[in-house]
Tab-separated table of C-alpha atoms and ligand atoms in Angstrom:
chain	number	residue	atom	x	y	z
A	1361	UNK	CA	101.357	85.578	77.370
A	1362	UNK	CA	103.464	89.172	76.980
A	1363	UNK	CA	106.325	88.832	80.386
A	1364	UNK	CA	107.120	91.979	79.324
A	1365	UNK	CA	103.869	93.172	79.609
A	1366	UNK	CA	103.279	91.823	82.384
A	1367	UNK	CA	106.200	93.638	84.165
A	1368	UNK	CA	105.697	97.077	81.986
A	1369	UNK	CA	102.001	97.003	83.880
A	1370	UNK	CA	103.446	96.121	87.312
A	1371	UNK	CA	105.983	98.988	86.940
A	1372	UNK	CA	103.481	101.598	85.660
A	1373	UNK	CA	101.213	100.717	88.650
A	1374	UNK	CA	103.369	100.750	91.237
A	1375	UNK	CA	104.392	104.420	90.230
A	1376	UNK	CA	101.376	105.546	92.065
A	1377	UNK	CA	102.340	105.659	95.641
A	1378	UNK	CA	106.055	104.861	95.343
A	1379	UNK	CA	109.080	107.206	97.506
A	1380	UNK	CA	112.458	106.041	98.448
A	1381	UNK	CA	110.786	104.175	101.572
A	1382	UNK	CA	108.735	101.472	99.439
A	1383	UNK	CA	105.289	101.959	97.864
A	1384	UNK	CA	101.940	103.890	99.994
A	1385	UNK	CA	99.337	103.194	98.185
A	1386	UNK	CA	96.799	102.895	101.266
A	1387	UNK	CA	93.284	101.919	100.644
A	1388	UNK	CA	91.031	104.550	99.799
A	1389	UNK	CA	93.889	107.000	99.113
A	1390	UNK	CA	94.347	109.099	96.094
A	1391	UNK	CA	97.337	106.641	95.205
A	1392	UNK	CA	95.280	103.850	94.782
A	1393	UNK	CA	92.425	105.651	93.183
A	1394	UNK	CA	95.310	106.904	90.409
A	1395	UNK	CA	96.230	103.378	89.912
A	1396	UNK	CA	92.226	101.910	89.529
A	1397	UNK	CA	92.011	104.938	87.185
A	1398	UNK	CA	95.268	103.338	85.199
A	1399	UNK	CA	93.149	99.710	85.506
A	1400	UNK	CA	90.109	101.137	84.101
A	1401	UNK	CA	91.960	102.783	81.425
A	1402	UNK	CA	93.775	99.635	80.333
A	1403	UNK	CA	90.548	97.467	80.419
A	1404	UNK	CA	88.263	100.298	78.489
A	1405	UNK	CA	90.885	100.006	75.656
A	1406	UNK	CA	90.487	96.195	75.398
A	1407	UNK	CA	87.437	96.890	75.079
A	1408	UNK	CA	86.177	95.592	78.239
A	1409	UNK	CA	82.650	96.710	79.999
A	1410	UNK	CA	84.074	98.306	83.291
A	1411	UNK	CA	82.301	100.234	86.884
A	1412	UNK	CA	83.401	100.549	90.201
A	1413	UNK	CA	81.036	99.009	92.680
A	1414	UNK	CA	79.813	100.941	95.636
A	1415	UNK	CA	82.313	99.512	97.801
A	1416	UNK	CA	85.482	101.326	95.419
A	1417	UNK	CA	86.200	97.521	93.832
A	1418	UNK	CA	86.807	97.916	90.232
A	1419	UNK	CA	84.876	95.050	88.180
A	1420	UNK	CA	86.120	94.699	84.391
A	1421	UNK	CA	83.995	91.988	82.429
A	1422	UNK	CA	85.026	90.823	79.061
A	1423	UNK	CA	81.492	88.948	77.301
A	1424	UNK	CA	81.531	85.717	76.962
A	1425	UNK	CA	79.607	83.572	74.551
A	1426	UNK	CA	76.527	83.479	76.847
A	1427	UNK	CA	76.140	86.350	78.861
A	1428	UNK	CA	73.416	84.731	81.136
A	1429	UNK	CA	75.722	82.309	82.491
A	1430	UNK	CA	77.629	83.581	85.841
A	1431	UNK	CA	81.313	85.033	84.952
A	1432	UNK	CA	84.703	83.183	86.227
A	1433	UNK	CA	86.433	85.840	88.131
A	1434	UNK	CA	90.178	86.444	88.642
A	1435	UNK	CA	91.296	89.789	91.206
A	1436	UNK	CA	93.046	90.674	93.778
A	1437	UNK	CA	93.868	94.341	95.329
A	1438	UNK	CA	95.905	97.514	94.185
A	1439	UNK	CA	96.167	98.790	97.890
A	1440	UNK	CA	99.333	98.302	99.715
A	1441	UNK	CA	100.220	98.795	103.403
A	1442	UNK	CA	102.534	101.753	104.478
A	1443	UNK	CA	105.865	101.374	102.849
A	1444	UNK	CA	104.884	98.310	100.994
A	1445	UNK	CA	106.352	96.349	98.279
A	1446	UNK	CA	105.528	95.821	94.684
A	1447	UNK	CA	103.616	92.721	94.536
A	1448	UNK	CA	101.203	92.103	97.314
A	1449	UNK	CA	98.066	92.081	95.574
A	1450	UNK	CA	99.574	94.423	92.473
A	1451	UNK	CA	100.951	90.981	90.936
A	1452	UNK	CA	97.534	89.669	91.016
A	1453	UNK	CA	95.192	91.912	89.041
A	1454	UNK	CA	98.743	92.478	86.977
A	1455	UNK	CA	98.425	88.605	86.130
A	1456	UNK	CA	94.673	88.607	85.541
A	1457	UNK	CA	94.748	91.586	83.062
A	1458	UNK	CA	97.885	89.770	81.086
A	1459	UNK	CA	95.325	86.179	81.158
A	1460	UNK	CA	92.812	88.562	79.478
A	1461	UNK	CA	95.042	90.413	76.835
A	1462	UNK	CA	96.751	86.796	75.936
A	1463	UNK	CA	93.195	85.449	75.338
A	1464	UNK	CA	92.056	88.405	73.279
A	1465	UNK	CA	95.640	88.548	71.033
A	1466	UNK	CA	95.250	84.680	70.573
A	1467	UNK	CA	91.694	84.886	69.750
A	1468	UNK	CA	90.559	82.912	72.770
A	1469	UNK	CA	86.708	83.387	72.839
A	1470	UNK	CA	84.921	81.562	76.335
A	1471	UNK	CA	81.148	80.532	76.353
A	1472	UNK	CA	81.448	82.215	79.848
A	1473	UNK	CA	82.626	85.687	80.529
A	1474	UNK	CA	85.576	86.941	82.376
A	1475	UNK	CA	85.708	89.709	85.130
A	1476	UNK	CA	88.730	91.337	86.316
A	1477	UNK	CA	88.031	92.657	90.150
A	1478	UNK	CA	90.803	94.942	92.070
A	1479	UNK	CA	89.442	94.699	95.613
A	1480	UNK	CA	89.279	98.120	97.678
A	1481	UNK	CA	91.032	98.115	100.835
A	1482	UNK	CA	92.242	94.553	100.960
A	1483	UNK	CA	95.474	95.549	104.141
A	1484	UNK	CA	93.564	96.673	107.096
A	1485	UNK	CA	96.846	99.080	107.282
A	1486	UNK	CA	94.920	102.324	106.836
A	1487	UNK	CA	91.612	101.804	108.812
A	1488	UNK	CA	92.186	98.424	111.271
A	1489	UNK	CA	89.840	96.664	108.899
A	1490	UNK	CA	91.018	94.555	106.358
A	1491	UNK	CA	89.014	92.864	102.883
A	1492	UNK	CA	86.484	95.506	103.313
A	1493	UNK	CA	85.829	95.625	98.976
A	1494	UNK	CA	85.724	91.724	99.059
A	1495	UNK	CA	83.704	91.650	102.176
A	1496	UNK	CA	81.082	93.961	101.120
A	1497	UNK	CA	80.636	91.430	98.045
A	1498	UNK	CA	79.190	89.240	100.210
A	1499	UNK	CA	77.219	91.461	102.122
A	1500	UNK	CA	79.410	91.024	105.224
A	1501	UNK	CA	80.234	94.923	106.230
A	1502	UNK	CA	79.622	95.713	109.494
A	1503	UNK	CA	77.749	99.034	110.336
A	1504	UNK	CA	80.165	100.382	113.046
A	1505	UNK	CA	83.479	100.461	110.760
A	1506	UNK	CA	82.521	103.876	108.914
A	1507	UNK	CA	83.194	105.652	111.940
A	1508	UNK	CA	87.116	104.244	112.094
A	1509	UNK	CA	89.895	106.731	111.866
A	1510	UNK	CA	93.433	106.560	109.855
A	1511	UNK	CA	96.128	107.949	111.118
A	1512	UNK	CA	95.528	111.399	110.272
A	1513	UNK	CA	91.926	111.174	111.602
A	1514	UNK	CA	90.409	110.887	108.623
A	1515	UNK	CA	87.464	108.441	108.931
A	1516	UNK	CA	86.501	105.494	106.550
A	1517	UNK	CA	82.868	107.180	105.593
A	1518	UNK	CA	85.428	110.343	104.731
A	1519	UNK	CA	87.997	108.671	103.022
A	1520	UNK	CA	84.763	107.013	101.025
A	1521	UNK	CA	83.577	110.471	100.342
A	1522	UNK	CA	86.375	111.855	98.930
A	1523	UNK	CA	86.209	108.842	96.187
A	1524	UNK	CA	82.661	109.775	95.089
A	1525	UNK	CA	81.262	106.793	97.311
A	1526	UNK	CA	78.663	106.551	99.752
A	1527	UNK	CA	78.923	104.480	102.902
A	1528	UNK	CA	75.316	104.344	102.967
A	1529	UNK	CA	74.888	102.075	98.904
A	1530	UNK	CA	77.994	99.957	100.395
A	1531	UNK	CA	75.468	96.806	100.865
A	1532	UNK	CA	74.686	96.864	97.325
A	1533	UNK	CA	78.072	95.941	96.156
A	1534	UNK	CA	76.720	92.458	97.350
A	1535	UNK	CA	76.637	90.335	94.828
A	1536	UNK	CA	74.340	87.044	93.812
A	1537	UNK	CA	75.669	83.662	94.517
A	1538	UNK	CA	74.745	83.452	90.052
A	1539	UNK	CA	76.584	86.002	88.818
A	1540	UNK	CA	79.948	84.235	89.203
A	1541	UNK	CA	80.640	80.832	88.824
A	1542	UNK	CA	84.552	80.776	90.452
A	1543	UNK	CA	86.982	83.497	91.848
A	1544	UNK	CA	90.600	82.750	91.556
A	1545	UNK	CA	93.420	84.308	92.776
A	1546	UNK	CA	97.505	84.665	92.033
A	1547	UNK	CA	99.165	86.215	95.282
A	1548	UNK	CA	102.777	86.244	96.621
A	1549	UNK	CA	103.195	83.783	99.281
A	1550	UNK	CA	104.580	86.048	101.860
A	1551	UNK	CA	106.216	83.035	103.409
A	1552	UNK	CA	109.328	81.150	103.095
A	1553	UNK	CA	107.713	77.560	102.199
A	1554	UNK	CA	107.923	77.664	98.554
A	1555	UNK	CA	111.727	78.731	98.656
A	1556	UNK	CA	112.180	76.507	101.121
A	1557	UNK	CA	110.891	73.397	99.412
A	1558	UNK	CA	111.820	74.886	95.917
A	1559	UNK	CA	108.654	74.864	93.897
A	1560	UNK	CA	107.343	77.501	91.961
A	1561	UNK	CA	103.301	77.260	92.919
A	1562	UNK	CA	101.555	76.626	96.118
A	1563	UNK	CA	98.477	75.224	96.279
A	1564	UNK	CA	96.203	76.959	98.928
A	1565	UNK	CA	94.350	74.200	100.560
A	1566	UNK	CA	92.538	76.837	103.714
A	1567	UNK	CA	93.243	80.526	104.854
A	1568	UNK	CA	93.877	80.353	108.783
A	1569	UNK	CA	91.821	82.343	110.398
A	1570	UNK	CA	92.914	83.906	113.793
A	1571	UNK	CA	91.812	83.199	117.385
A	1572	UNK	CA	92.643	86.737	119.056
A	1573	UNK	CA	92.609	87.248	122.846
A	1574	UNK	CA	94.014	89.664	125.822
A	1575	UNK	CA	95.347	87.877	128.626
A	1576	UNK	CA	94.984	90.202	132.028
A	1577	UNK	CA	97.681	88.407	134.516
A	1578	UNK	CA	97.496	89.715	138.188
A	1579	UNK	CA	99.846	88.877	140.839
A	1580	UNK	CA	101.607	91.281	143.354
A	1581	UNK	CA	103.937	94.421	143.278
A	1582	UNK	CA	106.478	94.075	145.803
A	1583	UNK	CA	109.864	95.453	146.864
A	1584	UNK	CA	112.567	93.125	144.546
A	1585	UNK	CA	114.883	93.426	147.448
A	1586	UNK	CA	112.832	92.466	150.234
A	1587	UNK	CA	110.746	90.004	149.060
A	1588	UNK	CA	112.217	86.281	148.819
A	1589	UNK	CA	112.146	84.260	146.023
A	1590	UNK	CA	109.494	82.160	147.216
A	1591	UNK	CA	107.063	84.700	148.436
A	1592	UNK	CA	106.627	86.281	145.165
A	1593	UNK	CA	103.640	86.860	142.850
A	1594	UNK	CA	105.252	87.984	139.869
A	1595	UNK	CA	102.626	88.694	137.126
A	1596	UNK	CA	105.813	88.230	134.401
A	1597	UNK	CA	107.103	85.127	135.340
A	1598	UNK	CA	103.442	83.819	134.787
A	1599	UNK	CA	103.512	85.296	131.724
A	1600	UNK	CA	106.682	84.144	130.511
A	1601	UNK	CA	105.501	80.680	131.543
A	1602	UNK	CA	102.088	81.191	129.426
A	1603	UNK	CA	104.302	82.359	126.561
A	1604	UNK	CA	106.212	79.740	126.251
A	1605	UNK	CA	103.296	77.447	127.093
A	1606	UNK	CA	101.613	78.620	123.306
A	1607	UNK	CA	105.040	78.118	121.595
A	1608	UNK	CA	105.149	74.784	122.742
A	1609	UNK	CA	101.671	73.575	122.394
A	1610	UNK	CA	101.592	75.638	118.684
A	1611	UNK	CA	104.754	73.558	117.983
A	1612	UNK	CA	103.257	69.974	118.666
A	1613	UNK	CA	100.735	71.354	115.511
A	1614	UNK	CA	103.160	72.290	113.207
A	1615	UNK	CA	101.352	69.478	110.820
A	1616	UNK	CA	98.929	71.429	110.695
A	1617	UNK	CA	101.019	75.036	110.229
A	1618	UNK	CA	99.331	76.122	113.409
A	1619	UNK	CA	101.047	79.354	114.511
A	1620	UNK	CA	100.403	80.861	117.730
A	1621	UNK	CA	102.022	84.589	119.125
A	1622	UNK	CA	102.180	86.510	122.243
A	1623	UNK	CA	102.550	90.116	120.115
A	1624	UNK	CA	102.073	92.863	122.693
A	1625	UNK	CA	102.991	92.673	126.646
A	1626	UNK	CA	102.321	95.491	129.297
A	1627	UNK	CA	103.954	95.069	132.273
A	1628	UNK	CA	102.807	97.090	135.453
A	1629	UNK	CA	104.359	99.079	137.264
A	1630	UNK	CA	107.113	98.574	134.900
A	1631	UNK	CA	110.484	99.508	137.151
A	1632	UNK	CA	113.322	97.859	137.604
A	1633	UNK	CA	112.935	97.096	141.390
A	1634	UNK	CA	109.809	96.280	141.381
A	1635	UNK	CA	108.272	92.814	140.948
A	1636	UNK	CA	105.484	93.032	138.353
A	1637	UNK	CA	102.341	93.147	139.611
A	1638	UNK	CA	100.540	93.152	136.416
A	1639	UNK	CA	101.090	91.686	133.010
A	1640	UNK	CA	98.832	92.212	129.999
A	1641	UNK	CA	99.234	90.097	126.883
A	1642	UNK	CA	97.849	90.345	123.713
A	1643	UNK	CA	97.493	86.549	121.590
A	1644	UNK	CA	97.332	85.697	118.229
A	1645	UNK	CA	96.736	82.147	117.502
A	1646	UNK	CA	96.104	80.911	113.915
A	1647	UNK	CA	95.539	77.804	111.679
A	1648	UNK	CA	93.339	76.441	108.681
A	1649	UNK	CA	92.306	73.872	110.847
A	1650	UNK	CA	90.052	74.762	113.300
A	1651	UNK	CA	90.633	71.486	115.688
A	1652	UNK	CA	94.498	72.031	115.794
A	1653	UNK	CA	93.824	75.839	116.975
A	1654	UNK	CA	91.177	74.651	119.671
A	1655	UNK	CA	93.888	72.174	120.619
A	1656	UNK	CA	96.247	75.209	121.424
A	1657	UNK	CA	93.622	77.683	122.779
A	1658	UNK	CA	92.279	74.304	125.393
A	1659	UNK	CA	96.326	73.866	126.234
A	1660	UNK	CA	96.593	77.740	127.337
A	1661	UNK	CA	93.663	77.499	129.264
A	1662	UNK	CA	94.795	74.518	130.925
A	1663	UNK	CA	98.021	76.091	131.631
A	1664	UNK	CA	95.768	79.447	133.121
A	1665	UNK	CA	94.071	77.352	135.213
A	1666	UNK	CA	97.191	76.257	136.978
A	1667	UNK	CA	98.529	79.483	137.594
A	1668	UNK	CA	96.591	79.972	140.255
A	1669	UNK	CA	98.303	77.212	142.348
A	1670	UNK	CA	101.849	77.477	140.761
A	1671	UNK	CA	102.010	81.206	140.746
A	1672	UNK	CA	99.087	82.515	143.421
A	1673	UNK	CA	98.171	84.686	140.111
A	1674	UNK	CA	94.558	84.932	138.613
A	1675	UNK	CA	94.338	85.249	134.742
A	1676	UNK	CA	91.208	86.988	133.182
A	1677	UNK	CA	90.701	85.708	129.852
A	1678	UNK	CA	89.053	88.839	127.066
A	1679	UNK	CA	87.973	87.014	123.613
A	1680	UNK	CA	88.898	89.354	121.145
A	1681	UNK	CA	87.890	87.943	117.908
A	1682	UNK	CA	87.342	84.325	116.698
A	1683	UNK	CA	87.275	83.934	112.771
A	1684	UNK	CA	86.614	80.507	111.140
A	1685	UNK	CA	89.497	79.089	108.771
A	1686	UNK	CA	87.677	78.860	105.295
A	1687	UNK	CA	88.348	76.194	102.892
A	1688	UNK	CA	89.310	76.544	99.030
A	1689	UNK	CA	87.383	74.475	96.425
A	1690	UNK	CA	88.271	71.266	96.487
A	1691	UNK	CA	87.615	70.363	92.951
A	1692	UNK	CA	89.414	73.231	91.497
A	1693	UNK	CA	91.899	72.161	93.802
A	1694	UNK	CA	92.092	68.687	92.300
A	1695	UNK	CA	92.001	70.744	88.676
A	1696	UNK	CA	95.092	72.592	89.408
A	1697	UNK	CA	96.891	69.650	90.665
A	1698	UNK	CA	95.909	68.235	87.196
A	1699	UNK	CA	97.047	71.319	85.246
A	1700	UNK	CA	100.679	71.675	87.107
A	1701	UNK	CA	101.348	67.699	86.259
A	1702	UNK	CA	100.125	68.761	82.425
A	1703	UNK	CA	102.255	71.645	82.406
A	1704	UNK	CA	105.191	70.223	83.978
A	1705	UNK	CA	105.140	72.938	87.027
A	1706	UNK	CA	106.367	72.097	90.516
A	1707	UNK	CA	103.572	72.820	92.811
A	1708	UNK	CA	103.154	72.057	96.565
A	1709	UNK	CA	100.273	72.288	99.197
A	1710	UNK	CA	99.720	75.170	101.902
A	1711	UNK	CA	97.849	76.911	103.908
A	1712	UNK	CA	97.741	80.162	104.160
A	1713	UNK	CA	98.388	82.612	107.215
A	1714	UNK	CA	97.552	85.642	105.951
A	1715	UNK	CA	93.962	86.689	105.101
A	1716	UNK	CA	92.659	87.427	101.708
A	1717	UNK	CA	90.307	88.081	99.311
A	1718	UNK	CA	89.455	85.060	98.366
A	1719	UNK	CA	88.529	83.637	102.224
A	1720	UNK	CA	85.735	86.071	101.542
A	1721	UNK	CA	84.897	85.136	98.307
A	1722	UNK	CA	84.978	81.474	99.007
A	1723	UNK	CA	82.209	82.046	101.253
A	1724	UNK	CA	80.115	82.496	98.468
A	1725	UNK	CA	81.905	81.038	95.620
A	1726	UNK	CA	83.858	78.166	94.234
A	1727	UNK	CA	87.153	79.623	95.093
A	1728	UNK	CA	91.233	79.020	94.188
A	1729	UNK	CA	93.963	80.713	95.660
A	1730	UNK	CA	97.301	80.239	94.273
A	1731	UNK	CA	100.894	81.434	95.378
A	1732	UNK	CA	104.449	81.910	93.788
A	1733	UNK	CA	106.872	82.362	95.937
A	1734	UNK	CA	108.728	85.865	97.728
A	1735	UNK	CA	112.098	85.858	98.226
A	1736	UNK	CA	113.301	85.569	101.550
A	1737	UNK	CA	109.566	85.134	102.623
A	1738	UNK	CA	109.501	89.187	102.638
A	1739	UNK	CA	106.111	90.819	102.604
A	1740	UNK	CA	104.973	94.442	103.388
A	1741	UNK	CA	108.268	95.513	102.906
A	1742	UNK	CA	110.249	97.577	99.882
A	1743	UNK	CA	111.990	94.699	98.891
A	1744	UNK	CA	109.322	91.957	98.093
A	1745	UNK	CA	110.377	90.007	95.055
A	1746	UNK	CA	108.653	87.817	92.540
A	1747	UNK	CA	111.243	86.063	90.023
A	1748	UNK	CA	109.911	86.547	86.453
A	1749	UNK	CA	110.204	82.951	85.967
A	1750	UNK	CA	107.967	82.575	89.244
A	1751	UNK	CA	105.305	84.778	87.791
A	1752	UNK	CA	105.199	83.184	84.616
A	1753	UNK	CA	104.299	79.626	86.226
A	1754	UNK	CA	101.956	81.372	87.821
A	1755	UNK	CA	100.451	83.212	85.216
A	1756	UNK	CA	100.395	80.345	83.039
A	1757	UNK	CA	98.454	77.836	85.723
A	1758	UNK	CA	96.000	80.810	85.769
A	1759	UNK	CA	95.471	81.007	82.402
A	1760	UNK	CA	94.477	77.573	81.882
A	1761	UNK	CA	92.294	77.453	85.081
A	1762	UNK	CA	90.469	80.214	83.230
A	1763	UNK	CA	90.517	78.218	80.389
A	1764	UNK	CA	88.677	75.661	81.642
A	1765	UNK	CA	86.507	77.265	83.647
A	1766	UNK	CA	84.983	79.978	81.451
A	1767	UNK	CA	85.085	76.933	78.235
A	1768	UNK	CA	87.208	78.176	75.469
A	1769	UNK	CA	84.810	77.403	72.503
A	1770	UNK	CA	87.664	78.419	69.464
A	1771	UNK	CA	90.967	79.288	68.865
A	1772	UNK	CA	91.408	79.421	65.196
A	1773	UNK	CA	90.253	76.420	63.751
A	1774	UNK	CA	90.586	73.939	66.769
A	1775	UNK	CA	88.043	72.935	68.565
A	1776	UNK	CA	88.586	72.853	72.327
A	1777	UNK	CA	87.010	71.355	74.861
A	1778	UNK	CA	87.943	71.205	78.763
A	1779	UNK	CA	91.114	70.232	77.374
A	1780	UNK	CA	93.320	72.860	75.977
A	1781	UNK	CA	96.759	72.667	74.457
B	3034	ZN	ZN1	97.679	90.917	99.592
């Protein structure tokens, strides 16, 4: 394992897209397809079999042993959001390329092979849609997101186009449950727990997956001066109440790191003597564990109900989305824990709050998901940081989870089995 490597490849990559205000390297963008191009050209000198699938997700396979067995993977994504930082995603495929080139320097041959994967358009910062290269793995695009626009009204089957690919052969970047045997993946925790409890690896036990829905509050516009305190239906007050109502019952799960946000509120007519007539409120309420989020979602609706007869305000309830949490593998969960205590690393559990790759991918494979820590929690920002020390705990727990799972056969003269030194 090369550290300086490992950085000299994280630097050269995150040249593509990079201006005083962070890094731009938005999915399907020339940027990004600059730094796959760098990818490809690193893997095809390692002499490493390499496409890009339909969906724009680079695939680099290094044979193993036995080529009919299914591949351990390792990947994350090259894209960033607007004005991102250096690591998000980057550090992954950085880290899986550097658990390749240490294998191939020391000689490490596996009975299984190894594939590299850089996900297309992981951040759903350019098109609303987010995973859409690990999705389309699993054969889980749906039809109506080709006609999305970016910013500049560009739309997704364009911005496809103008990468040589074809909305239309997306589905067959859907891969066989037998061509891989695991997917693992190194990401930044974009959170504060690993600072906060000072370790250096988190464990990701489930990806929370977010309840979304608009809240339409209607009371009564009336004059502020005229109208008593007690004759009022204020549409804000109710929604202040409901607010608060989600911190509180999101609080009670904090075992579970249940989250829950009010992120966008309307408020009609919207002057200042005027009592608001009508609120609109956009919610966001997450967890890896699906009974603590129905806990919170069955609390707000208790708390709607009452409105009513508190507030003399009606509350429509519009579902916006409802994703299921996902799970990572337990046993190569139980492996890793078995691989930090071997290599002395200081490793905690968490879930995560932020979706990934690898909730896709565990849909369909034996997945890991490991993260080092960011300082100060910072994520899609300039200043995401990874300490190099971090990285290389990191980088080392993947390197033995690939170990074990693609079967090192030799390394010089030793013989090795699922152990490895
Ligand atoms: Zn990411």
């Amino acid at each position: 394992m090369n550290m300086e490597r490992v950085l000299q490849t994280l630097k050269t990559l995150n040249e593509f897209g990079v201006s005083e205000d962070g890094i731009s390297r938005l999915a399907y963008s020339c940027e990004e397809e600059k730094a796959k191009y760098y990818l490809i050209e690193q893997c095809t000198a390692l002499g490493m079999k390499t496409r890009i699938d339909p969906a724009g997700n680079v695939i680099s396979r290094l044979e193993g042993e036995d080529d009919s067995l299914p591949a351990v993977a390792i990947g994350s994504h090259l894209d960033t959001v607007y004005n991102g930082g250096k690591y998000d995603g980057t550090l992954g495929v950085v880290c899986g390329l550097e658990v390749i080139r240490a294998f191939m320097e020391e000689g490490i041959k596996t009975r299984h092979s190894i594939e590299l994967i850089a996900f297309a358009c992981e951040e759903s910062a350019r098109f609303n849609v987010s995973t859409i290269g690990s999705k389309a793995m699993i054969g889980d695009i749906k039809k109506d997101i080709f006609r999305i626009k970016d910013r500049e009204g560009i739309t997704l089957k364009e911005a496809l186009k103008r990468q040589n690919l074809d909305e239309k052969e997306l589905e067959k970047a859907n891969r066989i449950q037998s061509e891989l045997k695991s997917f693992f993946e190194l990401h930044i925790e974009q959170g504060m727990k690993l600072i906060e409890n000072k370790k250096n690896i988190g464990l990701v036990t489930g990806i929370a997956a977010p309840l979304r829905m608009g809240l339409k509050i209607t009371g009564k516009s009336s004059h502020s001066g005229t109208t008593g305190m007690k004759e009022r239906q204020d549409a804000l007050l109710a929604a202040s109440e409901l607010s608060l109502l989600i911190e509180a019952a999101a609080l009670k799960e904090s075992e579970y790191e249940t989250v829950g946000t009010v992120g966008t509120m309307e408020v009609y007519p919207g002057a200042i003597n005027v009592i608001p007539g009508l609120v609109k409120l956009k919610v966001d309420i997450r967890s890896s564990n699906i009974s603590s989020r129905n806990r919170v979602v069955q609390a707000l609706q208790k708390g709607i109900s009452q409105m009513k007869d508190n507030r003399g305000v009606s509350v429509q309830i519009e579902w916006m989305m409802e994703e299921s949490p996902v799970l990572m593998d337990k046993e190569l969960l139980k492996n890793n824990v078995l691989i930090c205590e071997r290599l002395g690393l200081d490793y905690m559990f968490l879930s995560s709050g932020a979706g990934h790759d690898s909730m896709n991918m565990s849909k369909r494979w034996p997945t890991s998901l490991i993260f080092v820590p960011s300082v100060q929690g910072l994520s899609h920002h300039p200043d995401e940081f990874t300490e190099l020390n971090d990285i290389e705990k990191g980088l080392s727990l993947l390197m033995e989870m690939t170990k074990e799972q693609a079967i090192v056969l030799m390394k010089g003269e030793k013989q090795h089995g699922n152990k490895s030194s």
